[in-house]
Each structure stands twice: as C-alpha cells, then as structure tokens.
Amino acid sequence: MKQQRVYRELREAIYSGQLKPGQKLVERQLALKFATSRVPLRESLLRLVSEGLVRHTPGQTSFVEDLTADDVQEIWLMRRTLEPVAARLVAQGSQRRSVAKRLLLLADRMAKYLRADQDARSAECDLEFHRTIIEATKSPRLVRAYELSHVPMLMSRLTGERGEPDLLWQQHVEYARLIEQGTPDAAEQYARWHVIEIADRMPSGGQNS
Amino acid sequence: MKQQRVYRELREAIYSGQLKPGQKLVERQLALKFATSRVPLRESLLRLVSEGLVRHTPGQTSFVEDLTADDVQEIWLMRRTLEPVAARLVAQGSQRRSVAKRLLLLADRMAKYLRADQDARSAECDLEFHRTIIEATKSPRLVRAYELSHVPMLMSRLTGERGEPDLLWQQHVEYARLIEQGTPDAAEQYARWHVIEIADRMPSGGQNS
DNA sequence: GATCGCCAATTGGTATACCAAAACAGTCCC
DNA sequence: GGGACTGTTTTGGTATACCAATTGGCGATC
C-alpha cells in the first residue's frame, strides 16, 4: 500500500524540516518526488491536514503548517493535560508491570545516548518513553488526541536542551516505579510534575496557567 | 467542490442513523448513491476515518464505527479530562464575561425546553453550552481533541436522561458564574465535579477511575 | 512608465480505466 | 456430508486523462 508509505515519508519530511513551514506543497511535484501518482499523494495530504501538519484551502495549493509561539504553548498544555491521565490509567491497569519494565529499558537507553552526546538518539528514546505510556492506556481517543496535538513534533525539537542526563534518568526511573507499583494518584501527580518540570526548563516552556 | 458536500452528507447519514453502525461502506455503491465518483468519496471516507466515525483497514471495505461500552467510557474520560482544563482557560481569559453571558442564555433556553419536554431542543442547548466553553479557549488542539473524541456524539444520545430540569439549570448557572468571576481554580474544579455528576446519573456513566 | 487586460501555463478537483488482492461460490475430492 | 480448492466476481488501490479555476506574465494602451 503506497499511501501509507507516502504518508509516513511526507510526515517525516515535515518533522525533519526537509519540507519547511510555509512551503507550498504542489501535488504533481510531490507525486513525482515520492514516485507515486496524485491520488495517494492527495490522500496523504488530507491525513496531514486532519492532523494539523498541513493547511489546505479548497482550490488552493496546500502548505506546511508553522508552529507559532501560541502553538507551542498549546502543545505543552495538551501534554500537561493528557499525560497525567494516561499515567493514572496505566498505573491502575493490569499491564503496568510489563509497561514499567519497558519504560526502565528506555530510560537506561536514553541515558546512555545522552552521556554519549547522541542527541537525536536520546530524543527518540524520550519520545518513545512517553509514547509508551500514552499507548499503554489502550485508549484510542487519548492516543489520537496526543498525536494530533503534535506533542511528538514538539518533543523532537527539544534536541540538545534536555539538561542533566542523570537528573532526567532519575525522574524517568521514578516515573516507571510509580506506574509499576500501581498507585494511580501518585503516578498521576508525578507525571504532572515531571511534564511541568521539563517545560519550565525549556526556552519556550509552559509558564502559563 | 463536491468532496465537501459528500463529506457532510455522509456524516449526516451516519449521525442520523441512516447508515447504521457496523454497516459496510462500499465505495462504488456510495459513489453512486451520492452522485459522484470514487475519488471524492474516498477522500470523504478518509476524513471520517480520521474523525473516528468510520473504521478502515487497508485493503478492506470500510464500515461505520460503532460505540462499544468501552468507547462510551473513553468518551466520558475525555470529557472529564478536557472540559475542566477548558473551564480554567476560559475563566482566566479576557473574554470570560461575554462567554458567561452566552452560557447563561443557553442555560435558560435549555431549561425552557426541558420543562416543555422538548428533548431534542434541550439536548442541542446542552451540547452548545459545553461546546461554547471548549471553543472559547481558542485552542484548536483542545477543540479538535474534544470533537474527535465524539463527545458531541455521546451527548446527543443522552436525550431524555438528563434528570431534573431545575437542578441542571442551577448547575449551569453556577458554572457560568464561576467562569465570569475569573477564578480558574474554582471553575476547573466545578467543571470536573459537574461532568462526573452528570456521568454518574447516566446508565452508561463513567464510574471508573 | 504604469496599469489594465488577456492569454497561456500551472494546479487543484473529478472522472474513468486498469490492476491486484480479497471475498465468494460452486465444485470436486475425500 | 464436509472441507479444501479453484475460478469468478467484487472491491479497494493506483494511474491517467480531462476539466475548471487560479495564477502569473506579457503586451498593448493610456
């Protein structure tokens, strides 16, 4: 299935900055570039529109959506809102032990990359860590809300601004531990604190509310 | 633009039950039925898939999504999660007075319809009341998450199960008052309590977590 | 020299045709 | 009689062709 591939490649091209914000997305050009026809390409674009990565006015050329400062604030808000709920759900779910195990693995791997100054790799692990929690809720709506808010996009921009490796590792381990031991309240509160703590250290962090 | 029209008609057909949950959506048939070709129809379907109204597995026939009991639980969870945040944002926003004014209007109108046993009308007002709060945040991601969770769809099913008119009116008025006076904490807490209170009175309410 | 208008090329929207894979049914074999 | 197989039909995926609207540039005119 070509559409899937094109969709992923397009999204990746946008995430990676190969297609820059504001850039026009001409269907025939892109179809050529991704070695497909206009139909799958249009359908890929449509998905990206519904996810907010691409803006499209009927009858006009689409273009890559830009993240304004307001957008960044919004994304932090969504993260603050959704992740604590997810943490609570996972902590009271039956899968919590296996999830926690995976989280610890990812925490270690990320710390390793951080110490080796492999920013891209560590960012991937961080993303994966939090995505794991979201997806472990088994709640499609929660997952969708998380992804459509572009939390992953924001996080992938934080490369190299993540602060002390050991501190972050410690927080992730504690986070995983609270999920493992099945204390929903504690996990939820810690998740909230963790997200706020990270945001506050960011240049464009979430000071509001 | 045909796709827009087909999209609206399809969505309406699903909301109204003309296309029933679980029903197969054969592209050629629907294209014929809506007097268009498969391309616009496919693109409409794709939008509905991204909105969760239609389920689609690549290579297979799509069908109308059904709301399982789990789905209903999930929707209540999303409402509990998103609406309090929205209430907080609105309460600390500069538009809070005009929003509150509109909310009071809707509360009154709804109470009127409830007393006249006009369930459909009152349900509309209720939906509008809560949608107003969500949209007043001016946060596209929050609005999207709310809509894509199908909170409106769930609420439109509550017709006739809304309990005492006066009680509901009272709650809505208090809700609006807290937003108007600009106390974010109070508004957020009240919103959370209100949603839970409603859910608990529903047959398929949100007892979990 | 500036502006208006027109023509051509670019581009998005739609229809149709073709293909491959999945669903189905009938048949044959056990 | 039941189950597996095969050929046909249905159906989704893709490519291409056509159309309409928009855009951009060139030239004529004031």
XYZ file of C-alpha atoms (C1' of nucleotides) in Angstrom:
478
model
C 0.000 0.000 0.000
C 1.589 3.134 -1.312
C -0.453 5.702 0.541
C 0.865 4.516 3.885
C 4.440 4.861 2.733
C 3.918 8.270 1.164
C 2.110 9.466 4.273
C 4.969 8.411 6.506
C 7.589 9.903 4.234
C 5.728 13.170 3.954
C 5.266 13.404 7.684
C 8.886 12.589 8.250
C 9.919 15.209 5.697
C 7.925 17.778 7.635
C 9.138 16.692 11.052
C 12.734 16.708 9.879
C 12.410 20.129 8.339
C 13.134 18.937 4.826
C 9.789 20.482 3.955
C 9.868 23.785 5.757
C 6.966 25.568 7.433
C 5.115 27.772 4.988
C 6.404 25.901 1.984
C 3.952 25.211 -0.824
C 3.036 21.596 -1.413
C 2.320 21.191 -5.103
C 0.648 17.865 -5.708
C 2.271 16.993 -9.007
C 5.756 17.866 -7.768
C 5.385 15.811 -4.615
C 3.864 12.900 -6.502
C 6.921 12.897 -8.712
C 9.294 13.248 -5.787
C 7.730 10.341 -3.912
C 7.367 8.232 -7.031
C 3.616 7.879 -6.971
C 0.528 9.366 -8.561
C -1.564 12.229 -7.343
C -4.329 10.156 -5.798
C -2.332 8.521 -2.988
C -0.463 11.761 -2.514
C -3.669 13.759 -2.134
C -4.947 11.252 0.379
C -1.720 11.517 2.337
C -2.001 15.292 2.312
C -5.565 15.002 3.540
C -4.453 12.955 6.512
C -1.788 15.515 7.321
C -4.381 18.255 7.074
C -6.598 16.466 9.552
C -3.583 16.157 11.825
C -2.845 19.840 11.521
C 0.571 19.487 9.909
C -0.649 20.858 6.600
C -3.029 23.691 5.881
C -5.312 23.496 2.907
C -7.882 25.855 1.488
C -10.095 24.242 -1.141
C -8.981 25.070 -4.626
C -5.622 26.341 -3.485
C -2.188 24.887 -3.012
C -1.563 23.367 0.393
C 1.400 24.347 2.508
C 3.243 23.187 5.568
C 1.756 24.491 8.777
C 4.027 26.500 11.022
C 4.205 26.280 14.795
C 3.667 29.704 16.289
C 4.607 30.525 19.862
C 0.946 30.034 20.730
C 1.034 26.593 19.198
C 3.976 25.639 21.377
C 2.118 26.816 24.476
C -0.881 24.800 23.372
C 1.147 21.667 22.890
C 2.620 21.936 26.370
C -0.895 22.392 27.678
C -2.087 19.242 25.943
C 0.864 17.324 27.298
C 0.214 18.563 30.820
C -3.411 17.599 30.423
C -3.183 14.201 28.779
C -0.080 12.566 30.169
C -1.093 12.587 33.847
C -4.397 10.958 32.943
C -2.560 8.363 30.900
C -0.167 7.676 33.760
C -3.099 7.125 36.090
C -4.799 4.727 33.713
C -1.655 2.724 33.141
C -0.849 2.593 36.842
C -4.210 1.048 37.570
C -4.110 -1.252 34.549
C -3.163 -4.893 34.586
C -0.266 -4.388 32.188
C 1.544 -1.996 34.468
C 4.447 -4.275 35.300
C 5.389 -5.110 31.726
C 4.946 -1.476 30.738
C 7.182 -0.349 33.573
C 9.804 -2.837 32.500
C 9.851 -1.367 29.025
C 9.981 2.144 30.450
C 13.028 1.329 32.525
C 14.700 -0.104 29.456
C 14.018 3.066 27.515
C 15.204 5.241 30.397
C 18.522 3.413 30.515
C 18.962 3.555 26.773
C 18.219 7.250 26.712
C 20.683 7.961 29.499
C 23.329 6.070 27.606
C 22.784 8.129 24.467
C 22.649 11.358 26.454
C 26.038 10.683 28.025
C 27.430 9.879 24.592
C 26.057 13.176 23.302
C 23.948 11.380 20.728
C 21.135 13.874 20.844
C 18.985 12.514 18.055
C 19.022 9.013 19.509
C 18.266 10.161 23.024
C 15.429 12.327 21.774
C 13.961 9.267 20.082
C 14.088 7.347 23.341
C 12.483 10.165 25.256
C 9.691 10.336 22.721
C 9.280 6.589 22.851
C 9.202 6.627 26.643
C 6.263 8.978 26.794
C 4.518 7.486 23.801
C 4.702 4.117 25.510
C 2.767 5.455 28.455
C 0.133 7.016 26.234
C -0.321 3.912 24.137
C -0.370 1.609 27.139
C -3.690 3.160 28.108
C -5.248 1.301 25.184
C -7.432 4.336 24.706
C -7.572 5.236 21.005
C -9.042 8.636 21.719
C -6.323 9.532 24.142
C -3.650 8.386 21.717
C -5.237 10.357 18.911
C -5.556 13.495 20.966
C -1.908 13.175 21.941
C -0.655 12.683 18.415
C -2.932 15.242 16.832
C -1.689 17.796 19.313
C 1.781 17.268 17.839
C 3.357 16.501 21.131
C 5.838 14.281 19.284
C 6.709 17.136 16.951
C 7.415 19.465 19.823
C 9.472 16.908 21.644
C 11.571 16.173 18.612
C 12.550 19.831 18.626
C 13.933 19.710 22.118
C 17.104 18.029 20.971
C 20.053 19.219 22.977
C 18.009 21.130 25.537
C 17.238 18.296 27.845
C 19.528 19.183 30.704
C 21.355 16.891 33.103
C 21.384 13.268 31.937
C 21.365 11.813 35.432
C 18.536 14.007 36.633
C 16.354 13.037 33.705
C 17.198 9.372 34.130
C 16.305 9.570 37.796
C 12.950 11.136 37.019
C 12.105 8.557 34.418
C 13.013 5.718 36.750
C 10.848 7.155 39.499
C 8.054 7.631 36.983
C 8.269 3.991 35.914
C 8.431 2.820 39.506
C 5.226 4.613 40.427
C 3.472 3.031 37.475
C 4.793 -0.388 38.387
C 3.617 -0.280 41.965
C 0.073 0.561 40.897
C -0.563 3.796 42.755
C -2.702 5.822 40.334
C -2.778 9.010 42.374
C 0.970 9.067 42.844
C 1.658 8.250 39.197
C -0.711 10.940 38.015
C 0.774 13.590 40.249
C 4.308 12.666 39.378
C 3.525 12.761 35.657
C 2.073 16.242 36.049
C 5.065 17.427 37.992
C 7.502 15.872 35.539
C 5.964 17.498 32.482
C 5.837 20.890 34.167
C 9.395 20.487 35.357
C 10.627 19.754 31.844
C 8.592 22.566 30.331
C 9.961 25.081 32.796
C 13.489 24.299 31.746
C 12.688 24.907 28.093
C 13.238 28.264 26.422
C 9.681 28.166 25.099
C 8.305 26.325 28.091
C 4.820 26.375 29.512
C 4.829 29.095 32.121
C 1.135 29.798 31.721
C -1.671 28.569 33.903
C -16.399 21.401 -4.534
C -18.008 18.027 -4.382
C -15.950 16.455 -1.650
C -17.234 18.938 0.926
C -20.823 18.152 0.081
C -20.307 14.393 0.064
C -18.452 14.590 3.361
C -21.284 16.477 5.011
C -23.936 14.179 3.605
C -22.041 11.082 4.673
C -21.507 12.407 8.174
C -25.136 13.378 8.452
C -26.188 9.941 7.218
C -24.125 8.379 9.986
C -25.262 10.741 12.733
C -28.883 10.295 11.736
C -28.576 6.528 11.694
C -29.377 6.204 8.021
C -26.051 4.426 7.782
C -26.073 2.163 10.789
C -23.114 1.188 12.978
C -21.303 -1.812 11.585
C -22.676 -1.314 8.108
C -20.285 -1.853 5.219
C -19.385 1.193 3.185
C -18.717 0.032 -0.355
C -17.074 2.816 -2.293
C -18.734 2.211 -5.641
C -22.199 1.948 -4.097
C -21.802 5.127 -2.083
C -20.334 6.993 -5.034
C -23.418 6.087 -6.996
C -25.731 6.977 -4.151
C -24.175 10.401 -3.676
C -23.857 11.019 -7.406
C -20.116 11.359 -7.559
C -17.048 9.350 -8.435
C -14.922 7.250 -6.148
C -12.144 9.780 -5.661
C -14.119 12.438 -3.766
C -15.957 9.694 -1.946
C -12.733 8.040 -0.824
C -11.445 11.375 0.405
C -14.636 11.932 2.356
C -14.330 8.492 3.890
C -10.759 9.267 4.831
C -11.849 12.361 6.722
C -14.464 10.353 8.565
C -11.854 7.747 9.398
C -9.606 10.405 10.877
C -12.574 11.598 12.894
C -13.261 8.098 14.108
C -16.733 7.780 12.605
C -15.584 5.178 10.116
C -13.203 2.288 10.582
C -10.953 1.255 7.761
C -8.401 -1.494 7.435
C -6.216 -1.136 4.352
C -7.381 -3.320 1.537
C -10.725 -3.988 3.144
C -14.152 -2.460 3.000
C -14.734 0.349 5.471
C -17.665 0.312 7.831
C -19.462 2.623 10.189
C -17.851 2.671 13.588
C -19.931 1.537 16.493
C -19.699 2.851 20.018
C -18.906 -0.037 22.316
C -19.303 0.204 26.052
C -15.561 0.831 26.230
C -15.925 3.683 23.773
C -18.544 5.295 25.958
C -16.269 5.007 28.982
C -13.484 6.550 26.941
C -15.606 9.454 25.857
C -16.579 10.222 29.423
C -12.900 10.076 30.320
C -12.029 12.565 27.608
C -14.790 14.865 28.761
C -13.639 14.662 32.368
C -10.131 15.391 31.200
C -10.644 18.184 28.715
C -13.558 20.209 29.987
C -12.047 21.214 33.338
C -8.929 22.453 31.567
C -11.085 24.386 29.146
C -13.076 25.916 32.002
C -9.849 27.039 33.650
C -8.543 28.628 30.473
C -11.781 30.459 29.800
C -12.064 31.642 33.396
C -8.668 33.257 33.181
C -9.221 34.616 29.692
C -10.222 38.133 28.814
C -13.407 37.044 27.078
C -14.818 35.411 30.166
C -17.635 37.897 30.721
C -19.080 37.708 27.232
C -18.713 33.940 27.263
C -20.511 33.711 30.583
C -23.313 35.859 29.219
C -23.799 33.463 26.340
C -23.663 30.499 28.704
C -26.418 31.930 30.865
C -28.523 32.473 27.778
C -28.065 28.869 26.754
C -28.780 27.624 30.275
C -32.075 29.486 30.314
C -33.034 28.305 26.873
C -32.250 24.740 27.761
C -34.279 24.891 30.961
C -37.207 26.225 28.974
C -37.071 23.336 26.510
C -36.603 20.816 29.295
C -39.734 21.977 31.058
C -41.628 21.807 27.773
C -40.361 18.251 27.307
C -38.676 19.199 24.055
C -35.836 16.796 24.479
C -34.114 17.243 21.144
C -34.020 21.018 21.539
C -32.755 20.894 25.075
C -30.070 18.394 24.107
C -28.921 20.823 21.435
C -28.639 23.588 24.002
C -26.715 21.389 26.386
C -24.297 20.445 23.642
C -23.951 24.066 22.652
C -23.346 25.101 26.253
C -20.370 22.831 26.650
C -19.086 23.376 23.145
C -19.095 27.096 23.829
C -16.748 26.592 26.736
C -14.418 24.413 24.707
C -14.317 26.788 21.776
C -13.898 29.848 23.957
C -10.441 28.575 24.854
C -9.356 29.479 21.331
C -7.199 26.380 21.421
C -7.556 24.480 18.153
C -5.927 21.377 19.604
C -8.271 21.263 22.531
C -11.271 21.731 20.272
C -10.053 19.019 17.936
C -9.393 16.577 20.734
C -12.889 17.240 22.077
C -14.615 16.748 18.760
C -12.540 13.795 17.643
C -13.370 12.072 20.893
C -17.015 12.271 19.853
C -18.113 13.962 22.984
C -20.866 15.639 20.937
C -21.992 12.268 19.607
C -22.259 10.823 23.078
C -24.101 13.837 24.407
C -26.625 13.738 21.611
C -27.518 10.247 22.799
C -28.407 11.388 26.277
C -31.725 12.744 25.171
C -34.334 12.221 27.830
C -31.936 11.090 30.520
C -30.919 14.422 31.809
C -32.757 14.443 35.082
C -34.286 17.336 36.984
C -34.541 20.488 34.849
C -34.057 22.864 37.772
C -31.054 21.037 39.120
C -29.310 21.100 35.766
C -30.165 24.762 35.245
C -28.773 25.576 38.665
C -25.521 23.781 37.900
C -25.099 25.510 34.588
C -25.723 28.900 36.116
C -23.178 28.260 38.846
C -20.738 27.037 36.183
C -21.191 30.228 34.171
C -20.883 32.378 37.290
C -17.525 30.839 38.219
C -16.230 31.493 34.729
C -17.480 35.048 34.808
C -15.813 35.953 38.058
C -12.442 34.756 36.797
C -11.496 32.174 39.388
C -9.672 29.495 37.365
C -9.256 27.006 40.195
C -12.904 27.168 41.172
C -14.103 26.943 37.593
C -11.867 23.965 36.876
C -12.972 22.092 39.963
C -16.610 22.801 39.365
C -16.357 21.646 35.767
C -14.799 18.390 36.907
C -17.461 17.871 39.511
C -20.242 18.728 37.073
C -19.121 16.257 34.427
C -18.702 13.486 36.961
C -22.070 14.281 38.478
C -23.778 14.014 35.098
C -21.934 10.855 34.183
C -22.899 9.165 37.423
C -26.551 9.699 36.693
C -26.256 8.062 33.285
C -26.975 4.391 32.730
C -23.625 4.016 30.975
C -21.884 6.609 33.101
C -18.229 6.892 33.992
C -17.824 5.001 37.230
C -14.206 4.155 36.541
C -11.134 5.892 37.913
C 6.186 54.265 -17.125
C 2.237 52.321 -15.063
C -1.914 49.801 -15.343
C -5.263 47.016 -17.182
C -6.483 43.026 -19.646
C -5.842 38.855 -21.906
C -3.622 34.518 -22.905
C -1.046 30.583 -21.510
C 0.640 27.561 -18.218
C 0.275 25.784 -13.771
C -2.513 23.487 -10.473
C -6.317 21.555 -7.811
C -10.816 18.733 -8.498
C -13.024 14.923 -10.657
C -13.982 11.051 -13.626
C -12.571 6.835 -15.615
C -9.776 2.854 -16.529
C -6.890 -0.686 -15.008
C -4.838 -3.882 -11.640
C -4.250 -6.870 -7.811
C -5.962 -8.751 -3.874
C -9.721 -10.260 -1.193
C -14.342 -12.369 -0.847
C -17.391 -15.642 -2.551
C -19.447 -19.587 -4.576
C -19.509 -23.663 -6.913
C -17.329 -27.966 -7.478
C -14.632 -31.741 -6.738
C -12.462 -34.908 -3.757
C -12.105 -37.327 0.449
C -21.768 -34.784 4.158
C -17.913 -31.804 4.983
C -13.893 -29.477 3.681
C -10.459 -27.802 0.597
C -9.593 -25.884 -3.866
C -10.207 -23.030 -7.839
C -12.236 -19.793 -10.862
C -15.132 -15.818 -10.882
C -16.759 -11.659 -9.082
C -16.497 -7.967 -6.143
C -13.831 -4.374 -4.237
C -10.122 -1.418 -2.771
C -5.599 0.838 -4.621
C -3.451 3.368 -8.191
C -2.535 5.620 -12.528
C -4.005 8.595 -16.054
C -6.807 11.800 -18.501
C -9.715 15.657 -18.548
C -11.756 19.956 -16.776
C -12.130 24.295 -14.429
C -10.261 27.765 -11.801
C -6.468 30.297 -10.490
C -2.138 32.385 -11.263
C 1.449 34.751 -13.433
C 3.463 37.075 -17.075
C 3.485 39.504 -21.334
C 1.909 43.059 -24.150
C -0.996 46.736 -25.542
C -2.828 51.016 -24.333
C -3.331 55.225 -21.945
